[in-house]
Amino acid sequence: MKLEEVAKALEIDCESTIEISGLNTLIDSNENELTFLENKKYINDLKNTKAAAVLVKEEFATQVPSGTIALICEEPYLKLAYASKLFAPNVVEKEGEECIVGEDTIIQDNVYLGKDSIIGSDCTIMAGAFIGDNVNIGDNTIIYPNVTVYRDCKIGNDCIIHAGTVIGSDGFGFANTKTGKYIKIYQNGNVIIGNDVEIGGNCSIDRAVFKSTIISDGCRLDNLIHIAHNCKLGHGCILTGQVGLSGSTTLHEYVIMGGQSAAAGHLEIAPFTTIAARGGVTKTISEPKKQWAGFPLMEHRSWLKLQGKIAKLLK
């Protein structure tokens, strides 16, 4: 869309005919993308953005780089929500090439294969699976019954996806109007799953708002796990049952999270970290190769001592 068309839909004055291809974050945007600034803590990202245009409050307009057009508005985040619908892909494509299926791949009955999708060789896609449009699945991957893979997602080689798991569902994103109405932020990214990944049954891995939610090579996910939009799991991470990750959480390589542990959003966990069962991560963990437990989170050894002292009080 031309920028003036986007601006008109958002009820903002702008006459630029620059072509806008999509939305992105301040730091990742290119000269054909639209971005936004809602929180002033990202003001340095605003100063360095390469976006074609930015939705911004008037008070921050002077910080917009010279090559970027400022779209002045009172509620940039709300305008972003409205803009996200303009660039949302079709739920189901009516046109496109039939799915390409590699040699010796088994496709059982009652499997839906979307347009422009590719499935590699020696795969097994079991009954009831839904493979959306523009999905790419590598070689020697097993998709168990009733797995759903939304459009545009990518799954690598030698993966196992167990029954009932959903890959690429919408992340939990919305903006509020002044009257309290929730406006959906369309999740226009995807999910990328690397090679040699096993995902248990009834997991939910949300697609990104922009770009990708990433599960790297060698990860192992137990049953009933939720990974929110824009999360990134490094090589070899292990998540056990009922783990939950809030949006934009980054786990570096070989992080282990015990059952029912969780992480708040927009934080990082250092490599080779272990989070004990029911541990709650609320801040970035920078030091690698340490064990943590409890809520509030503390070093595992300190948590054990604390539990011992509490037990003595009860005698």
JSON list of N, CA and C in Angstrom, two decimals, residues 6 22 87 99 113 116 146 152 160 167 172 176 179 184 189 198 232 241 252 258 260 267 280 291:
[
{"chain": "A", "resi": 6, "resn": "VAL", "atom": "N", "xyz": [-2.39, 4.20, 3.67]},
{"chain": "A", "resi": 6, "resn": "VAL", "atom": "CA", "xyz": [-2.36, 3.73, 5.05]},
{"chain": "A", "resi": 6, "resn": "VAL", "atom": "C", "xyz": [-2.77, 4.85, 5.99]},
{"chain": "A", "resi": 22, "resn": "GLY", "atom": "N", "xyz": [4.89, -3.43, 4.85]},
{"chain": "A", "resi": 22, "resn": "GLY", "atom": "CA", "xyz": [4.46, -4.09, 6.08]},
{"chain": "A", "resi": 22, "resn": "GLY", "atom": "C", "xyz": [4.85, -3.28, 7.30]},
{"chain": "A", "resi": 87, "resn": "PHE", "atom": "N", "xyz": [-2.39, -5.13, 6.68]},
{"chain": "A", "resi": 87, "resn": "PHE", "atom": "CA", "xyz": [-1.33, -5.95, 6.11]},
{"chain": "A", "resi": 87, "resn": "PHE", "atom": "C", "xyz": [-1.47, -7.43, 6.47]},
{"chain": "A", "resi": 99, "resn": "CYS", "atom": "N", "xyz": [0.09, -28.22, -3.06]},
{"chain": "A", "resi": 99, "resn": "CYS", "atom": "CA", "xyz": [1.20, -28.58, -2.18]},
{"chain": "A", "resi": 99, "resn": "CYS", "atom": "C", "xyz": [2.13, -29.58, -2.87]},
{"chain": "A", "resi": 113, "resn": "LEU", "atom": "N", "xyz": [-3.92, -29.91, 3.01]},
{"chain": "A", "resi": 113, "resn": "LEU", "atom": "CA", "xyz": [-2.65, -29.36, 2.54]},
{"chain": "A", "resi": 113, "resn": "LEU", "atom": "C", "xyz": [-2.92, -28.05, 1.83]},
{"chain": "A", "resi": 116, "resn": "ASP", "atom": "N", "xyz": [0.66, -23.55, -2.09]},
{"chain": "A", "resi": 116, "resn": "ASP", "atom": "CA", "xyz": [2.06, -23.11, -2.12]},
{"chain": "A", "resi": 116, "resn": "ASP", "atom": "C", "xyz": [2.90, -23.69, -0.99]},
{"chain": "A", "resi": 146, "resn": "ASN", "atom": "N", "xyz": [-4.02, -34.58, 14.18]},
{"chain": "A", "resi": 146, "resn": "ASN", "atom": "CA", "xyz": [-4.67, -33.36, 14.65]},
{"chain": "A", "resi": 146, "resn": "ASN", "atom": "C", "xyz": [-3.69, -32.24, 15.02]},
{"chain": "A", "resi": 152, "resn": "ASP", "atom": "N", "xyz": [2.37, -19.96, 6.55]},
{"chain": "A", "resi": 152, "resn": "ASP", "atom": "CA", "xyz": [3.68, -19.29, 6.51]},
{"chain": "A", "resi": 152, "resn": "ASP", "atom": "C", "xyz": [4.72, -19.85, 7.49]},
{"chain": "A", "resi": 160, "resn": "ILE", "atom": "N", "xyz": [9.71, -34.03, 15.20]},
{"chain": "A", "resi": 160, "resn": "ILE", "atom": "CA", "xyz": [8.55, -34.80, 15.63]},
{"chain": "A", "resi": 160, "resn": "ILE", "atom": "C", "xyz": [7.58, -33.84, 16.32]},
{"chain": "A", "resi": 167, "resn": "ILE", "atom": "N", "xyz": [0.83, -24.84, 15.90]},
{"chain": "A", "resi": 167, "resn": "ILE", "atom": "CA", "xyz": [2.01, -24.02, 15.57]},
{"chain": "A", "resi": 167, "resn": "ILE", "atom": "C", "xyz": [1.57, -22.86, 14.70]},
{"chain": "A", "resi": 172, "resn": "PHE", "atom": "N", "xyz": [-1.12, -13.19, 21.70]},
{"chain": "A", "resi": 172, "resn": "PHE", "atom": "CA", "xyz": [-2.13, -12.49, 22.49]},
{"chain": "A", "resi": 172, "resn": "PHE", "atom": "C", "xyz": [-1.80, -11.00, 22.48]},
{"chain": "A", "resi": 176, "resn": "ASN", "atom": "N", "xyz": [-6.10, -0.93, 23.56]},
{"chain": "A", "resi": 176, "resn": "ASN", "atom": "CA", "xyz": [-7.35, -0.43, 24.13]},
{"chain": "A", "resi": 176, "resn": "ASN", "atom": "C", "xyz": [-7.71, 0.93, 23.56]},
{"chain": "A", "resi": 179, "resn": "THR", "atom": "N", "xyz": [-12.40, 4.12, 25.45]},
{"chain": "A", "resi": 179, "resn": "THR", "atom": "CA", "xyz": [-13.62, 3.60, 26.08]},
{"chain": "A", "resi": 179, "resn": "THR", "atom": "C", "xyz": [-13.44, 2.17, 26.59]},
{"chain": "A", "resi": 184, "resn": "LYS", "atom": "N", "xyz": [-7.85, -5.79, 18.11]},
{"chain": "A", "resi": 184, "resn": "LYS", "atom": "CA", "xyz": [-6.89, -6.85, 17.81]},
{"chain": "A", "resi": 184, "resn": "LYS", "atom": "C", "xyz": [-5.67, -6.31, 17.07]},
{"chain": "A", "resi": 189, "resn": "GLY", "atom": "N", "xyz": [3.60, -12.19, 11.57]},
{"chain": "A", "resi": 189, "resn": "GLY", "atom": "CA", "xyz": [4.85, -12.94, 11.43]},
{"chain": "A", "resi": 189, "resn": "GLY", "atom": "C", "xyz": [4.58, -14.42, 11.25]},
{"chain": "A", "resi": 198, "resn": "GLU", "atom": "N", "xyz": [11.78, -31.87, 18.86]},
{"chain": "A", "resi": 198, "resn": "GLU", "atom": "CA", "xyz": [10.61, -32.67, 19.23]},
{"chain": "A", "resi": 198, "resn": "GLU", "atom": "C", "xyz": [9.70, -31.83, 20.11]},
{"chain": "A", "resi": 232, "resn": "LYS", "atom": "N", "xyz": [12.27, -16.60, 21.40]},
{"chain": "A", "resi": 232, "resn": "LYS", "atom": "CA", "xyz": [13.37, -17.25, 20.71]},
{"chain": "A", "resi": 232, "resn": "LYS", "atom": "C", "xyz": [14.02, -18.26, 21.64]},
{"chain": "A", "resi": 241, "resn": "GLY", "atom": "N", "xyz": [6.82, -30.09, 31.18]},
{"chain": "A", "resi": 241, "resn": "GLY", "atom": "CA", "xyz": [5.38, -29.88, 31.13]},
{"chain": "A", "resi": 241, "resn": "GLY", "atom": "C", "xyz": [4.89, -28.60, 31.78]},
{"chain": "A", "resi": 252, "resn": "HIS", "atom": "N", "xyz": [18.69, -18.47, 25.69]},
{"chain": "A", "resi": 252, "resn": "HIS", "atom": "CA", "xyz": [19.91, -18.81, 24.98]},
{"chain": "A", "resi": 252, "resn": "HIS", "atom": "C", "xyz": [20.14, -20.32, 25.05]},
{"chain": "A", "resi": 258, "resn": "GLY", "atom": "N", "xyz": [12.07, -26.36, 34.40]},
{"chain": "A", "resi": 258, "resn": "GLY", "atom": "CA", "xyz": [11.29, -27.41, 35.03]},
{"chain": "A", "resi": 258, "resn": "GLY", "atom": "C", "xyz": [9.79, -27.18, 34.91]},
{"chain": "A", "resi": 260, "resn": "GLN", "atom": "N", "xyz": [5.97, -26.36, 35.11]},
{"chain": "A", "resi": 260, "resn": "GLN", "atom": "CA", "xyz": [5.18, -25.22, 35.58]},
{"chain": "A", "resi": 260, "resn": "GLN", "atom": "C", "xyz": [6.02, -23.98, 35.87]},
{"chain": "A", "resi": 267, "resn": "LEU", "atom": "N", "xyz": [12.55, -10.44, 28.25]},
{"chain": "A", "resi": 267, "resn": "LEU", "atom": "CA", "xyz": [13.76, -10.69, 29.04]},
{"chain": "A", "resi": 267, "resn": "LEU", "atom": "C", "xyz": [14.57, -11.80, 28.39]},
{"chain": "A", "resi": 280, "resn": "GLY", "atom": "N", "xyz": [9.73, -18.72, 38.86]},
{"chain": "A", "resi": 280, "resn": "GLY", "atom": "CA", "xyz": [9.17, -17.60, 38.11]},
{"chain": "A", "resi": 280, "resn": "GLY", "atom": "C", "xyz": [10.24, -16.59, 37.76]},
{"chain": "A", "resi": 291, "resn": "GLN", "atom": "N", "xyz": [21.83, -22.27, 38.60]},
{"chain": "A", "resi": 291, "resn": "GLN", "atom": "CA", "xyz": [20.54, -22.88, 38.87]},
{"chain": "A", "resi": 291, "resn": "GLN", "atom": "C", "xyz": [19.71, -21.95, 39.74]}
]
